[in-house]
Amino acid sequence: MKLDAVTDGVLSKIDDLGFKQEGAFNLRYNGQPLCHGDTEHIKIRRKEDKQGIDVYISREAQGEQVHIPVVVSASGITDVVYNDFYVEEGANVTIVAGCGIHNDGCNDSRHDGIHAFHVGKNANVTYAEKHYGEGSGTGERILNPVTQIFLEEGAVFTLDTAQIGGVDSTVRKTEVSMEADAKLFVMEKLMTHDNQTAVSDMTVEMNGAGSSAQIVSRSVAKGHSVQTFHPIAIGNALCHAHVQCDSIIMDKAQISSIPEINARDIDAQIIHEAAIGRINNEQILKLRTFGMTEEEAEAVIIEDFLA
Amino acid sequence: MKLDAVTDGVLSKIDDLGFKQEGAFNLRYNGQPLCHGDTEHIKIRRKEDKQGIDVYISREAQGEQVHIPVVVSASGITDVVYNDFYVEEGANVTIVAGCGIHNDGCNDSRHDGIHAFHVGKNANVTYAEKHYGEGSGTGERILNPVTQIFLEEGAVFTLDTAQIGGVDSTVRKTEVSMEADAKLFVMEKLMTHDNQTAVSDMTVEMNGAGSSAQIVSRSVAKGHSVQTFHPIAIGNALCHAHVQCDSIIMDKAQISSIPEINARDIDAQIIHEAAIGRINNEQILKLRTFGMTEEEAEAVIIEDFLA
């Protein structure tokens, strides 16, 4: 299927691995499923009771990818979609699920992607989710993702999530529950500017012995934007967690970081670190000695910080 | 005035500098003011509208101490007391204000000390507050302190607070607001055991340019005790804050740490670190090679951690 230039442009922003209409994929466009493909080991089925898809990933899937991007290019759309992933024991898969909104109109465009991952024993899932907004309109670009992750024994989940700009309002909810020896790696990156607001709530429950979580959150707030982070790590068993939130504040922005670590077992070991501050002046000075302007130096530092 | 042995015993636990009936002092006993003394530079006045005292510390007070311990030895008492401190510009004073409850009865004994500190420009206040419970009774020993601290320009406040054991239930509220160049140092130590509960809420607002806060919280939770920490550091100006919470969890205890750092100014720089974990096994092994039992080794490590 031939896609228009706006859609191709948005797809190139939100899918770092490159979206193609081949393999296992599902392209959602302006609130409708547009096209999809299966593979021998990955089957995508449209839900019958509501918007969204069920994705069945068999244990034979080893190193395969699934691409399920969402593009909203019409103004005034509210799209709520439920995607469920069933990953069999031992499967190894990368799921790429960005959403981009191109809004040239005066009405708000909104996409709420509710994703649930049921990850079987010893399966290994990498989930990349990139959020992006663009367009010349005054209508807001709103993204409210919900991500629920259920990890069985020994499952490994890497959540690589980024909001790269242009999203006026976001409320992100992430919930993870982990059985024995499950491992979670989270890298969250968030950029806000102008009058944007972003809230990220994340709850990780380590219920099984030997489970562990590494959560890294990096954010940059420019303009008059406001960010709030509320990660919660709960240890109900022998477990390890390390939560790290680093934020750069610029202009008139505000950042609030409210991590919660909760040890309910003597063998729970949980560490949190958070820092909020402006760009290091020495770094800027150093880059300016290379001939950059202050703005160029800032851009380089921020790009590096969110890389 | 001759004090009884129980009172003397409690006073020795809660006043590290040694309580004497001389200099500026006020001893509160079973819900009543028992005895007090002034100095040339420190005047203590009983409030007329409610329980409590006003303490006036003049700029001439340099290196002086004020001791205002509270002892509750009767079962079934609820004592709410309001103490206000007015510290003049440039004064330098140490205020020692512990509370000890000896409860041999079956009714709850409770003391709520509400303290407000109005600290003038460039004054330097050290406030030590030690909480302790003992006694053979089944009645609870309850302490709910409220501490409000207002720091004018350049004021320095050191808050050294400890709950050393025996307190069945505590809800601690601390609120600090800081003008330009004011400095706050907090060292909070907390030990709970058996079925005790402890909640500590602390809000520090850095409103003036150049203000800074260093907050260190250390706690040990044994038995089935439950602790919750909720420190909030808010930067409304050029300021620095460092919040560090370290907790040792033992037995079936639970600890929750919910720090909040909130930067509302580009020049606010706020760092938080928190860690919850069990006693380091290597430290125990090392001490056991010196001939200690495991219990003795644990006791030494905890004592050192809360020293």
XYZ file of C-alpha atoms in Angstrom, chain A:
307
model
C 0.000 0.000 0.000
C 1.321 3.431 -0.913
C 1.402 5.821 2.044
C 1.277 9.599 1.834
C 4.303 11.791 2.584
C 3.029 12.963 5.996
C 2.529 9.371 7.145
C 5.927 8.295 5.835
C 7.503 11.264 7.590
C 5.849 10.477 10.915
C 6.755 6.777 10.610
C 10.407 7.627 10.108
C 10.311 9.600 13.357
C 8.665 6.963 15.532
C 10.134 3.697 14.233
C 13.902 3.654 14.654
C 14.243 0.202 13.137
C 12.440 1.311 9.982
C 8.818 0.537 9.236
C 8.140 -1.700 6.241
C 4.965 -3.399 5.119
C 6.460 -6.831 5.589
C 6.865 -9.407 8.331
C 4.564 -9.005 11.324
C 3.121 -5.507 11.311
C 0.004 -3.478 11.910
C -0.354 0.140 10.858
C -3.111 2.081 12.562
C -4.065 5.310 10.818
C -6.513 7.981 12.009
C -8.306 5.628 14.348
C -8.579 2.698 11.924
C -6.460 -0.382 11.204
C -4.955 0.329 7.773
C -2.899 -2.720 6.889
C -1.301 -5.677 8.627
C 0.811 -8.767 8.071
C 1.567 -12.007 9.935
C 4.523 -14.332 9.987
C 4.703 -18.048 10.665
C 5.404 -17.364 14.361
C 3.587 -14.090 14.966
C -0.128 -13.744 14.372
C -2.001 -10.451 14.641
C -5.766 -10.614 15.137
C -8.144 -7.676 15.178
C -10.246 -7.512 18.356
C -13.956 -7.996 17.790
C -15.319 -6.288 20.903
C -13.276 -3.101 20.804
C -10.552 -1.258 18.904
C -7.173 -2.964 18.939
C -5.334 -6.166 18.226
C -4.238 -9.385 19.881
C -0.694 -10.363 19.016
C 0.265 -14.008 19.476
C 3.971 -14.664 19.566
C 4.944 -18.328 19.550
C 7.983 -19.879 21.192
C 9.440 -20.409 17.714
C 9.783 -16.639 17.292
C 13.487 -16.043 17.881
C 14.857 -12.608 17.108
C 11.781 -11.562 15.136
C 10.286 -8.087 15.069
C 6.718 -6.795 15.226
C 5.968 -3.240 14.128
C 2.672 -1.687 15.179
C 2.959 2.072 14.607
C 0.085 4.505 14.972
C -0.247 7.658 12.917
C -2.839 10.340 13.534
C -2.851 13.049 10.874
C -6.435 14.295 11.128
C -7.379 17.024 13.568
C -10.093 16.319 16.144
C -9.630 12.548 16.462
C -9.760 10.698 19.779
C -8.457 7.180 19.328
C -8.486 4.669 22.189
C -6.978 1.318 21.303
C -6.319 -1.881 23.252
C -3.412 -4.053 22.165
C -2.664 -7.333 23.929
C 0.473 -9.373 23.494
C 0.717 -13.051 24.353
C 4.345 -14.127 24.343
C 5.012 -17.838 24.740
C 7.665 -19.353 26.965
C 11.153 -18.843 25.570
C 10.220 -16.547 22.681
C 12.577 -13.704 21.797
C 11.000 -10.734 20.104
C 11.281 -6.994 19.519
C 8.075 -4.988 19.420
C 8.164 -1.476 17.961
C 5.096 0.605 18.770
C 5.425 4.341 18.322
C 2.718 6.912 17.886
C 3.007 10.120 15.943
C 0.424 12.865 15.672
C 0.504 15.377 12.836
C -2.054 18.032 13.663
C -2.490 20.957 11.288
C -5.975 21.777 12.578
C -7.548 23.600 15.459
C -9.059 20.575 17.221
C -7.230 18.296 19.637
C -5.910 14.986 18.362
C -5.497 12.277 20.929
C -4.321 8.692 21.018
C -4.538 6.458 24.085
C -2.722 3.186 23.526
C -3.456 0.609 26.210
C -0.942 -2.201 25.899
C -0.829 -5.392 27.957
C 2.076 -7.813 27.710
C 1.693 -11.348 28.999
C 5.230 -12.649 28.895
C 5.830 -16.373 29.405
C 8.670 -18.065 31.250
C 12.155 -17.135 30.120
C 10.844 -15.168 27.164
C 12.744 -12.054 26.175
C 10.846 -9.000 24.947
C 12.185 -5.643 23.852
C 9.440 -3.056 23.571
C 10.302 0.255 21.918
C 7.722 3.027 22.019
C 8.378 6.451 20.603
C 5.978 9.363 20.880
C 6.092 12.411 18.695
C 3.946 15.334 17.680
C 4.146 17.821 14.823
C 1.990 20.039 12.657
C 1.097 23.693 12.365
C -2.339 23.601 13.995
C -3.443 25.061 17.303
C -5.165 21.801 18.270
C -3.328 19.882 20.964
C -1.443 16.640 20.407
C -2.258 14.354 23.302
C -0.873 10.897 24.090
C -1.918 8.889 27.149
C -0.269 5.478 26.991
C -1.011 2.699 29.474
C 1.482 -0.156 29.585
C 0.827 -3.275 31.648
C 3.537 -5.890 31.832
C 3.175 -9.324 33.428
C 6.439 -11.227 33.619
C 6.475 -14.924 34.412
C 9.474 -16.700 35.898
C 12.751 -15.774 34.278
C 11.172 -13.467 31.703
C 13.222 -10.480 30.576
C 11.557 -7.246 29.458
C 13.310 -4.176 28.087
C 11.124 -1.101 27.873
C 12.638 1.612 25.745
C 10.298 4.554 25.719
C 10.833 8.056 24.431
C 8.814 11.198 23.911
C 10.916 13.219 21.536
C 8.914 16.438 21.363
C 5.755 17.980 20.016
C 3.411 16.292 22.500
C 1.322 18.910 24.291
C -0.009 16.707 27.030
C 0.808 13.214 28.173
C -0.130 11.034 31.109
C 1.886 7.838 31.018
C 0.945 4.895 33.181
C 3.175 1.852 33.408
C 2.499 -1.147 35.641
C 4.806 -4.116 35.932
C 4.470 -7.266 38.012
C 7.320 -9.731 38.175
C 7.600 -13.371 39.158
C 10.763 -15.150 40.287
C 13.977 -14.283 38.454
C 12.218 -11.948 36.046
C 14.245 -8.958 34.907
C 13.060 -5.520 33.898
C 15.105 -2.833 32.178
C 13.484 0.532 31.625
C 14.936 3.475 29.746
C 12.519 6.396 29.683
C 13.368 9.608 27.854
C 11.172 12.621 27.830
C 11.411 16.048 26.262
C 8.868 18.803 26.829
C 8.842 22.387 25.616
C 6.549 25.430 25.398
C 3.483 24.919 27.615
C 3.526 21.130 27.480
C 2.773 18.941 30.469
C 3.949 15.401 31.095
C 3.116 13.016 33.920
C 4.737 9.609 34.190
C 3.482 7.118 36.780
C 5.277 3.785 36.960
C 4.672 0.975 39.428
C 6.962 -2.036 39.524
C 6.064 -4.912 41.836
C 8.774 -7.461 42.391
C 6.827 -10.433 43.714
C 9.165 -13.321 42.933
C 12.508 -14.178 44.506
C 15.440 -13.124 42.366
C 13.508 -10.558 40.369
C 15.258 -7.314 39.532
C 14.519 -3.944 37.970
C 16.742 -1.250 36.534
C 14.898 1.941 35.761
C 16.585 4.935 34.183
C 14.596 8.050 33.448
C 16.061 11.079 31.702
C 14.190 14.216 30.918
C 14.613 17.718 29.613
C 12.035 20.425 30.328
C 12.196 23.645 28.310
C 9.993 26.719 28.011
C 7.124 26.771 30.488
C 6.655 23.009 30.445
C 5.908 21.003 33.578
C 6.959 17.404 34.212
C 6.031 15.066 37.060
C 7.595 11.652 37.636
C 6.251 9.153 40.099
C 8.042 5.815 39.863
C 7.221 3.252 42.545
C 9.382 0.178 43.181
C 7.904 -2.389 45.557
C 9.930 -5.328 46.813
C 7.803 -8.212 48.093
C 10.582 -10.807 47.929
C 14.321 -11.184 47.581
C 14.896 -8.663 44.829
C 17.026 -5.796 43.594
C 15.914 -2.523 42.118
C 17.762 0.586 41.055
C 15.779 3.646 40.037
C 17.596 6.636 38.599
C 15.939 9.865 37.465
C 17.991 12.669 35.976
C 16.418 15.834 34.695
C 17.630 18.980 33.029
C 15.574 22.078 33.671
C 15.675 25.068 31.312
C 13.968 28.437 30.921
C 10.860 28.644 33.116
C 10.145 24.934 33.278
C 9.242 22.946 36.399
C 10.113 19.359 37.212
C 8.863 17.294 40.097
C 10.259 13.854 40.864
C 8.467 11.731 43.453
C 9.978 8.269 43.489
C 8.730 5.761 45.993
C 10.709 2.771 47.153
C 8.938 0.289 49.321
C 10.650 -2.741 50.878
C 8.247 -5.304 52.301
C 10.754 -8.116 52.583
C 14.032 -8.267 54.465
C 15.772 -9.396 51.264
C 14.450 -6.545 49.159
C 17.228 -4.152 48.225
C 16.076 -0.966 46.544
C 18.049 2.099 45.607
C 16.848 5.359 44.209
C 18.726 8.366 42.886
C 17.279 11.527 41.449
C 18.801 14.779 40.356
C 17.328 17.921 38.841
C 19.514 20.749 37.671
C 20.371 23.076 34.816
C 22.876 22.290 32.082
C 26.405 22.178 33.362
C 28.016 25.542 32.628
C 31.462 24.046 32.211
C 30.181 21.761 29.468
C 28.727 24.761 27.642
C 31.943 26.744 28.012
C 33.967 23.842 26.666
C 31.747 23.477 23.603
C 31.814 27.233 23.018
C 35.594 27.117 22.865
C 35.054 24.816 19.871
C 33.245 27.698 18.170
C 29.644 26.814 18.991
C 27.079 29.385 20.057
C 25.474 28.900 23.450
C 22.304 27.595 21.768
C 24.283 25.102 19.677
C 26.171 23.936 22.744
C 22.915 23.428 24.662
C 21.440 21.472 21.772
C 24.430 19.157 21.640
C 24.349 18.521 25.383
C 20.620 17.788 25.370
C 20.890 15.510 22.355
C 23.650 13.608 24.076
C 21.704 13.429 27.356
C 18.658 11.951 25.638
C 20.608 9.777 23.183
